[in-house]
Structure formats: C-alpha cells, structure tokens
Amino acid sequence: MKKRLAVFAAMTAALCMSAIGASADEDLITIGFAQVGHESDWRTASTQSCQDVFCEENGYDLQFVDCDNDSAAQLEAVRSFIEQDVDYIIIDPIVSTGWDEVLTECEDAGIPVIVIDRTIDDSDKYAAWVGSNFTTEGLACGEWLKAYAEAKGIEEINALVIEGTTGSSAAIGRTEGFQEIADREGWTILDSQDGDFTQTGGQEIMESYIKSYEGQFNVVICQNDNEAFGAMDAMTAAGISYGVDGDVILVSFDACTAGLEYVQSGDINADFECNPLAAPFVEEVIQQLAAGETPESTVYMEEHWYVNEDIIETITVDGEEQTMTVVTDEIVEAQY
Ligand code: GYE
C-alpha cells in the first residue's frame, strides 16, 4: 500500500515537471494549505507530497502557508484563505483544540475543509480527515518493548520519554498509547517532556535528562526521528551507549529515511512509521466533493514497524497481529 502511494507521488511529480496538461489560470482549483511548519523530516515529506500533487500542471493553484508551529498564525492563515475565497482548505492542525470558530467561518463561506495528519478534537465542521492512528503507534511501541525486554532478559524498564509538541494529537496519542502499556506492565516512566518534534528540542531535553537521571534509565522513547537524532548527540557527548549494542534502548517514531538508516546501523532499536504521503488521498476527497459525492470521513494511512534485530517477529496490538520488519537497503531506498 505504502509502495503504491510512493509510486503514485513520484508519477505525479514527474507529470508536474513535464508540465503536461497545463490549464488556463482561471480553470485551476485553488487550495489553501495551512501547514504546521518545517520542524522535521516528516514535515518536509508531507509538504513535498502536497506540492507534488497540488501543482499547476495537475490543475491546482496551491496557496501554501508554513505556520512555523504557531497556532495563532495558523488560524490567521485559514482566515486569509477564506478572504481569498479559495475552493478548498487543507489544515494540518498544530494543536487539536481551538478550531470550532474558524471552521464555522469556513462553513459559512461555503469552503470545504480537509484535515490531514493531526486531528481536530473540538469540532466536526470538516469534510474528511486523512492521517495516522497515533494511539496505535504508541501501543505498538509499548507492545514491542515488552516483547523485546522479555527476549533480552531485561526485568526492569526505567524509561524517559521525549514528547512531541504539547497539545498536538500526534504527541497525545503516542503518549497515551505507550503509557497504557507502561501502566499495564508496571514500568517506571521517569520523566516525559516536550521536545517540540525538533532535533534541537530532543537534544536539549536529553541533556537535561542526563543531568537529572544519569545511571537511572535504560529506555529512551522519542516521539519522532529528529528528536531521536538530538537525543543521540546528547547521549554520545555524555558517553552513554544506546541502540542494539548499547546500555539504553532507543525507540523512535516516523521512520523517515535517516531514521531507518539509524535503525539499520543499530543506533535506534525500533522505529514506528508514520506515513506522511497523504496528498493523493486528499486529492481523492477533493474529486469526490467536486462530484457532489460524500467522501469517507476518516482515512487511515498504512504504516509499518521497523527494527534492527529479528528477535521479535510479530506483536499484538489491540487484538491484531502486526509484523516487525527488519530494515534492509531496499526499504531505506524506497522510504520518503
Ligand atoms: O511525527 C513529526 C512532525 O504530526 C505526525 O509531526 C506528525 C508529527 C511527526 O513534526 O515528525
């Protein structure tokens, strides 16, 4: 499924570059996209996915706003799209609340909204949402850690969590999912702080964790790859070993190319994918809306769980058996 998506995105990009079927300006479908920012590799891939699909050659005029992780700027961006009277608005909500008023304004203006990636939890005034199940990602992380620790004879888990942006549904879901398994297994979570999904944030939080908890932790959970890269730098500087041969089990989310390279080299033990290539599905929603059809209100992206060692082949998450995939060169090459 993911491969199909990636191929689709690549084909669309190729079409865009060859400028096939360019339409007259007035025929273009105008789309306003209020993107979270540019905080991570995941975000770069998400932006690229939208720019590839919603390009002029495909019949779109994309108004892209990088909101730089600022919720007020994001609301302003949506209001500016209403003012421009765009045909559709795409929102990747930085935080999950505070949306009803502006979505009512979109509704009053007759502009359909499609939400991607993170969820909006205090309004249902949008046509569809396309994204990932973050709680499932957190649960999968916990179930894998349980099985892995057992297989390695590790009896105690003392974990440090570096969370993503406070108030974002991605951080909320991953935190809750992992916490559920930690509570069930009686693990200790020594601390859980916001690293804002950035490499700098991950490094700073890890540096402060090392000051407070050196010698007390054996697991570090980073809620995205960029935070993990920062945490790795902080641990390396402090002489703390991590990964497959290290003293600390390092786990991450996103599974971007660089993240998978670190899984392959054994620096990161496991990486739980979050698939950023949502734009082709958003385009389907737009086509359905344009045809007067009612799109599916919820579209989940397909994702995979990646590891370095083949010790744990499957885990059960919410009663469903899921595969742990060992990273290979082919997987790294095909990844976004
Ligand atoms: O995990 C992180 C990004 O919302 C799922 O945001 C997304 C998260 C992703 O900055 O890398």
mmCIF file of C-alpha atoms and ligand atoms in Angstrom:
data_model
loop_
_atom_site.group_PDB
_atom_site.id
_atom_site.type_symbol
_atom_site.label_atom_id
_atom_site.label_comp_id
_atom_site.label_asym_id
_atom_site.label_seq_id
_atom_site.Cartn_x
_atom_site.Cartn_y
_atom_site.Cartn_z
ATOM 1 C CA MET A 1 0.000 0.000 0.000
ATOM 2 C CA LYS A 2 2.726 2.413 1.024
ATOM 3 C CA LYS A 3 4.717 1.485 -2.074
ATOM 4 C CA ARG A 4 1.672 2.180 -4.229
ATOM 5 C CA LEU A 5 1.435 5.585 -2.610
ATOM 6 C CA ALA A 6 5.090 6.361 -3.108
ATOM 7 C CA VAL A 7 4.920 5.376 -6.775
ATOM 8 C CA PHE A 8 1.811 7.496 -7.217
ATOM 9 C CA ALA A 9 3.542 10.508 -5.672
ATOM 10 C CA ALA A 10 6.583 10.010 -7.885
ATOM 11 C CA MET A 11 4.393 9.766 -11.001
ATOM 12 C CA THR A 12 2.533 12.917 -10.075
ATOM 13 C CA ALA A 13 5.807 14.729 -9.530
ATOM 14 C CA ALA A 14 7.013 13.610 -12.942
ATOM 15 C CA LEU A 15 3.802 14.863 -14.538
ATOM 16 C CA CYS A 16 4.222 18.203 -12.817
ATOM 17 C CA MET A 17 7.741 18.582 -14.069
ATOM 18 C CA SER A 18 6.837 17.806 -17.657
ATOM 19 C CA ALA A 19 4.001 20.357 -17.489
ATOM 20 C CA ILE A 20 1.543 18.061 -19.248
ATOM 21 C CA GLY A 21 -1.991 19.349 -19.436
ATOM 22 C CA ALA A 22 -1.365 22.826 -18.036
ATOM 23 C CA SER A 23 -4.683 24.582 -17.677
ATOM 24 C CA ALA A 24 -5.563 28.205 -18.087
ATOM 25 C CA ASP A 25 -5.244 30.015 -14.757
ATOM 26 C CA GLU A 26 -8.977 30.533 -14.359
ATOM 27 C CA ASP A 27 -9.583 26.776 -14.536
ATOM 28 C CA LEU A 28 -7.263 25.977 -11.675
ATOM 29 C CA ILE A 29 -8.718 24.674 -8.433
ATOM 30 C CA THR A 30 -7.446 26.900 -5.644
ATOM 31 C CA ILE A 31 -6.326 25.200 -2.461
ATOM 32 C CA GLY A 32 -5.121 26.857 0.720
ATOM 33 C CA PHE A 33 -2.882 24.633 2.827
ATOM 34 C CA ALA A 34 -2.116 25.714 6.407
ATOM 35 C CA GLN A 35 0.884 23.502 7.175
ATOM 36 C CA VAL A 36 2.245 23.047 10.725
ATOM 37 C CA GLY A 37 5.784 24.254 9.947
ATOM 38 C CA HIS A 38 9.120 22.757 8.942
ATOM 39 C CA GLU A 39 10.185 21.126 12.209
ATOM 40 C CA SER A 40 11.091 17.646 10.985
ATOM 41 C CA ASP A 41 11.984 15.320 8.105
ATOM 42 C CA TRP A 42 8.417 14.021 8.334
ATOM 43 C CA ARG A 43 7.071 17.533 7.796
ATOM 44 C CA THR A 44 9.314 18.088 4.764
ATOM 45 C CA ALA A 45 7.938 14.890 3.212
ATOM 46 C CA SER A 46 4.360 15.951 3.988
ATOM 47 C CA THR A 47 4.842 19.357 2.364
ATOM 48 C CA GLN A 48 6.515 17.774 -0.665
ATOM 49 C CA SER A 49 3.640 15.321 -1.035
ATOM 50 C CA CYS A 50 1.124 18.188 -1.201
ATOM 51 C CA GLN A 51 3.256 20.278 -3.532
ATOM 52 C CA ASP A 52 3.733 17.326 -5.891
ATOM 53 C CA VAL A 53 0.042 16.521 -6.105
ATOM 54 C CA PHE A 54 -1.472 20.009 -5.968
ATOM 55 C CA CYS A 55 0.708 21.589 -8.643
ATOM 56 C CA GLU A 56 -0.416 23.750 -11.560
ATOM 57 C CA GLU A 57 0.144 21.012 -14.105
ATOM 58 C CA ASN A 58 -2.378 18.870 -12.244
ATOM 59 C CA GLY A 59 -4.880 21.722 -12.324
ATOM 60 C CA TYR A 60 -4.283 23.311 -8.927
ATOM 61 C CA ASP A 61 -3.204 26.651 -7.572
ATOM 62 C CA LEU A 62 -1.726 25.830 -4.155
ATOM 63 C CA GLN A 63 -1.528 28.622 -1.587
ATOM 64 C CA PHE A 64 0.940 27.180 0.908
ATOM 65 C CA VAL A 65 1.466 28.714 4.342
ATOM 66 C CA ASP A 66 4.185 27.419 6.684
ATOM 67 C CA CYS A 67 2.737 28.341 10.101
ATOM 68 C CA ASP A 68 6.053 27.790 11.896
ATOM 69 C CA ASN A 69 4.413 25.910 14.778
ATOM 70 C CA ASP A 70 2.411 28.998 15.767
ATOM 71 C CA SER A 71 -1.288 28.275 16.361
ATOM 72 C CA ALA A 72 -2.320 31.936 16.068
ATOM 73 C CA ALA A 73 -0.554 32.156 12.704
ATOM 74 C CA GLN A 74 -2.376 29.012 11.608
ATOM 75 C CA LEU A 75 -5.800 30.484 12.416
ATOM 76 C CA GLU A 76 -4.770 33.639 10.562
ATOM 77 C CA ALA A 77 -3.721 31.574 7.533
ATOM 78 C CA VAL A 78 -7.117 29.872 7.405
ATOM 79 C CA ARG A 79 -8.878 33.228 7.655
ATOM 80 C CA SER A 80 -6.739 34.599 4.825
ATOM 81 C CA PHE A 81 -7.801 31.620 2.689
ATOM 82 C CA ILE A 82 -11.447 32.473 3.410
ATOM 83 C CA GLU A 83 -10.760 36.047 2.351
ATOM 84 C CA GLN A 84 -9.161 34.834 -0.895
ATOM 85 C CA ASP A 85 -12.234 32.638 -1.418
ATOM 86 C CA VAL A 86 -10.185 29.529 -2.214
ATOM 87 C CA ASP A 87 -12.042 26.409 -3.371
ATOM 88 C CA TYR A 88 -10.759 24.076 -0.622
ATOM 89 C CA ILE A 89 -8.771 24.439 2.574
ATOM 90 C CA ILE A 90 -6.353 21.830 3.905
ATOM 91 C CA ILE A 91 -5.379 22.125 7.568
ATOM 92 C CA ASP A 92 -2.748 20.118 9.436
ATOM 93 C CA PRO A 93 -3.688 21.352 12.921
ATOM 94 C CA ILE A 94 -0.709 22.201 15.131
ATOM 95 C CA VAL A 95 -2.873 21.579 18.192
ATOM 96 C CA SER A 96 -6.108 19.611 18.386
ATOM 97 C CA THR A 97 -8.339 22.231 20.025
ATOM 98 C CA GLY A 98 -9.488 25.798 19.397
ATOM 99 C CA TRP A 99 -10.927 25.115 15.950
ATOM 100 C CA ASP A 100 -14.702 25.402 16.048
ATOM 101 C CA GLU A 101 -14.959 29.144 15.462
ATOM 102 C CA VAL A 102 -12.740 29.313 12.402
ATOM 103 C CA LEU A 103 -14.230 26.108 10.964
ATOM 104 C CA THR A 104 -17.671 27.682 11.347
ATOM 105 C CA GLU A 105 -16.359 30.640 9.366
ATOM 106 C CA CYS A 106 -15.183 28.245 6.624
ATOM 107 C CA GLU A 107 -18.576 26.569 6.634
ATOM 108 C CA ASP A 108 -20.394 29.915 6.410
ATOM 109 C CA ALA A 109 -18.182 30.839 3.457
ATOM 110 C CA GLY A 110 -19.053 27.513 1.804
ATOM 111 C CA ILE A 111 -15.434 26.350 1.646
ATOM 112 C CA PRO A 112 -14.899 22.639 2.377
ATOM 113 C CA VAL A 113 -12.065 21.835 4.776
ATOM 114 C CA ILE A 114 -9.966 18.682 4.679
ATOM 115 C CA VAL A 115 -7.890 17.939 7.781
ATOM 116 C CA ILE A 116 -4.679 15.969 7.363
ATOM 117 C CA ASP A 117 -2.278 14.231 9.769
ATOM 118 C CA ARG A 118 -3.086 15.602 13.257
ATOM 119 C CA THR A 119 -6.710 15.610 14.345
ATOM 120 C CA ILE A 120 -9.134 18.343 15.357
ATOM 121 C CA ASP A 121 -10.885 17.223 18.508
ATOM 122 C CA ASP A 122 -13.307 20.040 19.286
ATOM 123 C CA SER A 123 -15.178 20.482 16.027
ATOM 124 C CA ASP A 124 -16.615 18.290 13.297
ATOM 125 C CA LYS A 125 -17.059 21.031 10.725
ATOM 126 C CA TYR A 126 -14.784 19.500 8.114
ATOM 127 C CA ALA A 127 -15.374 17.158 5.196
ATOM 128 C CA ALA A 128 -12.759 14.479 5.931
ATOM 129 C CA TRP A 129 -9.593 13.661 7.817
ATOM 130 C CA VAL A 130 -6.637 11.730 6.363
ATOM 131 C CA GLY A 131 -3.913 10.619 8.766
ATOM 132 C CA SER A 132 -2.462 8.083 11.172
ATOM 133 C CA ASN A 133 -3.645 6.423 14.344
ATOM 134 C CA PHE A 134 -1.171 7.854 16.850
ATOM 135 C CA THR A 135 -2.506 5.859 19.795
ATOM 136 C CA THR A 136 -1.936 2.646 17.840
ATOM 137 C CA GLU A 137 1.632 3.792 17.172
ATOM 138 C CA GLY A 138 2.184 4.326 20.908
ATOM 139 C CA LEU A 139 0.600 0.995 21.797
ATOM 140 C CA ALA A 140 2.747 -0.790 19.196
ATOM 141 C CA CYS A 141 5.853 0.813 20.671
ATOM 142 C CA GLY A 142 4.877 -0.444 24.133
ATOM 143 C CA GLU A 143 3.999 -3.970 22.980
ATOM 144 C CA TRP A 144 7.269 -4.296 21.085
ATOM 145 C CA LEU A 145 9.275 -3.031 24.085
ATOM 146 C CA LYS A 146 7.589 -5.555 26.340
ATOM 147 C CA ALA A 147 8.395 -8.455 23.993
ATOM 148 C CA TYR A 148 11.936 -7.206 23.332
ATOM 149 C CA ALA A 149 12.780 -6.712 27.005
ATOM 150 C CA GLU A 150 11.491 -10.200 27.791
ATOM 151 C CA ALA A 151 13.532 -11.721 24.964
ATOM 152 C CA LYS A 152 16.657 -9.911 26.212
ATOM 153 C CA GLY A 153 16.055 -10.808 29.863
ATOM 154 C CA ILE A 154 15.622 -7.158 30.882
ATOM 155 C CA GLU A 155 13.478 -7.174 34.004
ATOM 156 C CA GLU A 156 13.077 -3.503 34.788
ATOM 157 C CA ILE A 157 12.079 -0.721 32.461
ATOM 158 C CA ASN A 158 13.029 2.806 33.503
ATOM 159 C CA ALA A 159 12.009 4.996 30.612
ATOM 160 C CA LEU A 160 12.465 8.607 29.615
ATOM 161 C CA VAL A 161 10.031 9.983 27.064
ATOM 162 C CA ILE A 162 10.723 12.937 24.794
ATOM 163 C CA GLU A 163 7.283 14.000 23.655
ATOM 164 C CA GLY A 164 6.240 15.916 20.567
ATOM 165 C CA THR A 165 4.575 19.336 20.611
ATOM 166 C CA THR A 166 2.245 19.714 23.596
ATOM 167 C CA GLY A 167 -1.396 19.733 22.545
ATOM 168 C CA SER A 168 -0.752 18.060 19.169
ATOM 169 C CA SER A 169 -2.776 14.925 18.627
ATOM 170 C CA ALA A 170 0.384 13.128 17.449
ATOM 171 C CA ALA A 171 2.015 13.664 20.859
ATOM 172 C CA ILE A 172 -1.198 12.985 22.784
ATOM 173 C CA GLY A 173 -1.851 9.662 21.006
ATOM 174 C CA ARG A 174 1.731 8.375 21.190
ATOM 175 C CA THR A 175 1.975 9.340 24.866
ATOM 176 C CA GLU A 176 -1.337 7.709 25.791
ATOM 177 C CA GLY A 177 -0.654 4.535 23.827
ATOM 178 C CA PHE A 178 2.763 3.969 25.407
ATOM 179 C CA GLN A 179 1.521 4.966 28.869
ATOM 180 C CA GLU A 180 -1.235 2.350 28.645
ATOM 181 C CA ILE A 181 1.311 -0.450 28.200
ATOM 182 C CA ALA A 182 3.658 1.060 30.806
ATOM 183 C CA ASP A 183 0.819 1.102 33.356
ATOM 184 C CA ARG A 184 -0.199 -2.440 32.499
ATOM 185 C CA GLU A 185 3.390 -3.722 32.828
ATOM 186 C CA GLY A 186 4.286 -1.638 35.876
ATOM 187 C CA TRP A 187 7.168 0.179 34.145
ATOM 188 C CA THR A 188 8.631 3.377 35.524
ATOM 189 C CA ILE A 189 8.431 6.459 33.342
ATOM 190 C CA LEU A 190 10.992 8.684 34.997
ATOM 191 C CA ASP A 191 10.033 11.765 33.009
ATOM 192 C CA SER A 192 8.095 12.841 29.910
ATOM 193 C CA GLN A 193 8.763 16.288 28.451
ATOM 194 C CA ASP A 194 8.046 18.246 25.269
ATOM 195 C CA GLY A 195 10.888 18.275 22.713
ATOM 196 C CA ASP A 196 8.655 20.007 20.125
ATOM 197 C CA PHE A 197 9.381 17.377 17.439
ATOM 198 C CA THR A 198 12.738 19.046 16.668
ATOM 199 C CA GLN A 199 16.331 17.839 16.783
ATOM 200 C CA THR A 200 17.346 20.790 18.987
ATOM 201 C CA GLY A 201 14.426 20.086 21.309
ATOM 202 C CA GLY A 202 15.361 16.409 21.546
ATOM 203 C CA GLN A 203 18.980 17.253 22.302
ATOM 204 C CA GLU A 204 18.130 19.852 24.969
ATOM 205 C CA ILE A 205 15.635 17.616 26.766
ATOM 206 C CA MET A 206 18.069 14.696 26.665
ATOM 207 C CA GLU A 207 20.880 16.856 28.055
ATOM 208 C CA SER A 208 18.677 17.880 30.971
ATOM 209 C CA TYR A 209 17.501 14.269 31.480
ATOM 210 C CA ILE A 210 21.143 13.139 31.643
ATOM 211 C CA LYS A 211 21.819 15.729 34.360
ATOM 212 C CA SER A 212 18.831 14.536 36.402
ATOM 213 C CA TYR A 213 18.734 10.789 35.707
ATOM 214 C CA GLU A 214 22.187 9.601 34.624
ATOM 215 C CA GLY A 215 22.576 5.918 35.504
ATOM 216 C CA GLN A 216 18.861 5.505 36.252
ATOM 217 C CA PHE A 217 17.334 4.931 32.788
ATOM 218 C CA ASN A 218 17.567 2.074 30.290
ATOM 219 C CA VAL A 219 14.990 3.184 27.684
ATOM 220 C CA VAL A 220 14.562 6.456 25.768
ATOM 221 C CA ILE A 221 11.391 6.925 23.725
ATOM 222 C CA CYS A 222 11.494 9.821 21.255
ATOM 223 C CA GLN A 223 8.207 10.731 19.625
ATOM 224 C CA ASN A 224 9.870 11.498 16.296
ATOM 225 C CA ASP A 225 13.119 10.780 14.472
ATOM 226 C CA ASN A 226 14.510 14.300 14.685
ATOM 227 C CA GLU A 227 14.185 14.276 18.457
ATOM 228 C CA ALA A 228 15.963 10.910 18.428
ATOM 229 C CA PHE A 229 18.855 12.386 16.431
ATOM 230 C CA GLY A 230 19.203 15.124 19.059
ATOM 231 C CA ALA A 231 18.964 12.608 21.915
ATOM 232 C CA MET A 232 21.675 10.513 20.252
ATOM 233 C CA ASP A 233 24.015 13.533 20.093
ATOM 234 C CA ALA A 234 23.374 14.276 23.783
ATOM 235 C CA MET A 235 23.999 10.658 24.847
ATOM 236 C CA THR A 236 27.115 10.353 22.680
ATOM 237 C CA ALA A 237 28.512 13.550 24.215
ATOM 238 C CA ALA A 238 27.851 12.158 27.697
ATOM 239 C CA GLY A 239 29.466 8.796 26.860
ATOM 240 C CA ILE A 240 26.181 6.875 27.168
ATOM 241 C CA SER A 241 25.825 3.966 24.752
ATOM 242 C CA TYR A 242 22.476 3.312 23.071
ATOM 243 C CA GLY A 243 20.889 1.116 20.431
ATOM 244 C CA VAL A 244 21.365 -2.571 19.733
ATOM 245 C CA ASP A 245 24.730 -2.936 21.494
ATOM 246 C CA GLY A 246 24.209 -0.140 23.986
ATOM 247 C CA ASP A 247 23.049 0.305 27.568
ATOM 248 C CA VAL A 248 19.960 2.275 26.525
ATOM 249 C CA ILE A 249 17.175 1.008 24.251
ATOM 250 C CA LEU A 250 16.356 3.858 21.858
ATOM 251 C CA VAL A 251 12.942 3.948 20.193
ATOM 252 C CA SER A 252 11.568 6.450 17.707
ATOM 253 C CA PHE A 253 8.548 7.300 15.563
ATOM 254 C CA ASP A 254 8.175 8.419 11.905
ATOM 255 C CA ALA A 255 10.675 6.077 10.216
ATOM 256 C CA CYS A 256 11.915 8.695 7.774
ATOM 257 C CA THR A 257 14.912 7.719 5.619
ATOM 258 C CA ALA A 258 17.515 8.988 8.092
ATOM 259 C CA GLY A 259 15.662 7.296 10.960
ATOM 260 C CA LEU A 260 15.687 3.978 9.126
ATOM 261 C CA GLU A 261 19.395 4.354 8.387
ATOM 262 C CA TYR A 262 19.986 4.599 12.131
ATOM 263 C CA VAL A 263 17.813 1.532 12.703
ATOM 264 C CA GLN A 264 19.874 -0.314 10.124
ATOM 265 C CA SER A 265 23.136 0.722 11.793
ATOM 266 C CA GLY A 266 21.726 -0.342 15.178
ATOM 267 C CA ASP A 267 21.746 3.123 16.790
ATOM 268 C CA ILE A 268 17.945 3.128 17.023
ATOM 269 C CA ASN A 269 16.405 -0.177 18.141
ATOM 270 C CA ALA A 270 12.923 0.298 16.713
ATOM 271 C CA ASP A 271 11.120 2.944 14.666
ATOM 272 C CA PHE A 272 7.327 3.138 14.348
ATOM 273 C CA GLU A 273 6.348 4.553 10.997
ATOM 274 C CA CYS A 274 4.038 7.466 10.429
ATOM 275 C CA ASN A 275 3.261 7.840 6.742
ATOM 276 C CA PRO A 276 3.337 11.488 5.554
ATOM 277 C CA LEU A 277 2.258 10.903 1.929
ATOM 278 C CA ALA A 278 -1.380 11.869 2.409
ATOM 279 C CA ALA A 279 -1.867 14.175 -0.582
ATOM 280 C CA PRO A 280 -3.036 11.552 -3.121
ATOM 281 C CA PHE A 281 -5.825 10.607 -0.696
ATOM 282 C CA VAL A 282 -6.695 14.248 -0.136
ATOM 283 C CA GLU A 283 -6.976 14.662 -3.889
ATOM 284 C CA GLU A 284 -9.439 11.767 -3.993
ATOM 285 C CA VAL A 285 -11.521 13.505 -1.323
ATOM 286 C CA ILE A 286 -11.485 16.728 -3.355
ATOM 287 C CA GLN A 287 -12.535 14.900 -6.501
ATOM 288 C CA GLN A 288 -15.416 13.273 -4.622
ATOM 289 C CA LEU A 289 -16.537 16.603 -3.182
ATOM 290 C CA ALA A 290 -16.326 18.199 -6.628
ATOM 291 C CA ALA A 291 -18.524 15.393 -7.993
ATOM 292 C CA GLY A 292 -21.090 16.053 -5.271
ATOM 293 C CA GLU A 293 -20.286 12.784 -3.501
ATOM 294 C CA THR A 294 -19.759 12.316 0.230
ATOM 295 C CA PRO A 295 -16.196 11.197 0.948
ATOM 296 C CA GLU A 296 -15.218 8.791 3.723
ATOM 297 C CA SER A 297 -14.944 10.939 6.830
ATOM 298 C CA THR A 298 -11.827 9.121 8.097
ATOM 299 C CA VAL A 299 -8.959 7.759 6.011
ATOM 300 C CA TYR A 300 -6.096 5.986 7.791
ATOM 301 C CA MET A 301 -2.649 5.811 6.260
ATOM 302 C CA GLU A 302 -0.980 2.436 6.218
ATOM 303 C CA GLU A 303 2.260 2.123 8.198
ATOM 304 C CA HIS A 304 4.925 -0.387 9.212
ATOM 305 C CA TRP A 305 7.025 -1.022 12.312
ATOM 306 C CA TYR A 306 10.794 -1.291 11.797
ATOM 307 C CA VAL A 307 13.581 -2.941 13.805
ATOM 308 C CA ASN A 308 17.251 -3.842 13.518
ATOM 309 C CA GLU A 309 17.159 -7.362 15.008
ATOM 310 C CA ASP A 310 14.825 -10.160 14.005
ATOM 311 C CA ILE A 311 14.195 -11.281 17.603
ATOM 312 C CA ILE A 312 10.540 -10.213 17.727
ATOM 313 C CA GLU A 313 8.699 -11.030 14.530
ATOM 314 C CA THR A 314 5.169 -10.019 15.465
ATOM 315 C CA ILE A 315 3.348 -8.120 18.170
ATOM 316 C CA THR A 316 -0.342 -7.969 19.009
ATOM 317 C CA VAL A 317 -1.841 -4.502 19.169
ATOM 318 C CA ASP A 318 -5.480 -4.119 20.159
ATOM 319 C CA GLY A 319 -6.046 -7.795 19.368
ATOM 320 C CA GLU A 320 -4.479 -7.520 15.920
ATOM 321 C CA GLU A 321 -1.241 -9.258 14.963
ATOM 322 C CA GLN A 322 1.277 -6.872 13.411
ATOM 323 C CA THR A 323 4.669 -7.534 11.817
ATOM 324 C CA MET A 324 8.004 -6.114 12.935
ATOM 325 C CA THR A 325 10.052 -5.549 9.771
ATOM 326 C CA VAL A 326 13.856 -5.716 9.754
ATOM 327 C CA VAL A 327 15.238 -2.742 7.807
ATOM 328 C CA THR A 328 17.020 -3.571 4.557
ATOM 329 C CA ASP A 329 18.741 -1.419 1.908
ATOM 330 C CA GLU A 330 15.667 -1.704 -0.318
ATOM 331 C CA ILE A 331 13.398 -0.410 2.446
ATOM 332 C CA VAL A 332 15.683 2.555 3.147
ATOM 333 C CA GLU A 333 15.887 3.407 -0.556
ATOM 334 C CA ALA A 334 12.114 3.290 -1.040
ATOM 335 C CA GLN A 335 11.367 5.395 2.043
ATOM 336 C CA TYR A 336 10.388 9.076 1.914
HETATM 337 O O1 GYE B 1 5.663 12.628 13.801
HETATM 338 C C1 GYE B 1 6.690 14.741 13.478
HETATM 339 C C2 GYE B 1 6.154 16.002 12.940
HETATM 340 O O2 GYE B 1 2.173 15.323 13.102
HETATM 341 C C3 GYE B 1 2.651 13.050 12.767
HETATM 342 O O3 GYE B 1 4.798 15.988 13.324
HETATM 343 C C4 GYE B 1 3.143 14.434 12.700
HETATM 344 C C5 GYE B 1 4.391 14.673 13.513
HETATM 345 C C6 GYE B 1 5.574 13.821 13.111
HETATM 346 O O4 GYE B 1 6.844 17.078 13.248
HETATM 347 O O5 GYE B 1 7.912 14.409 12.929
#
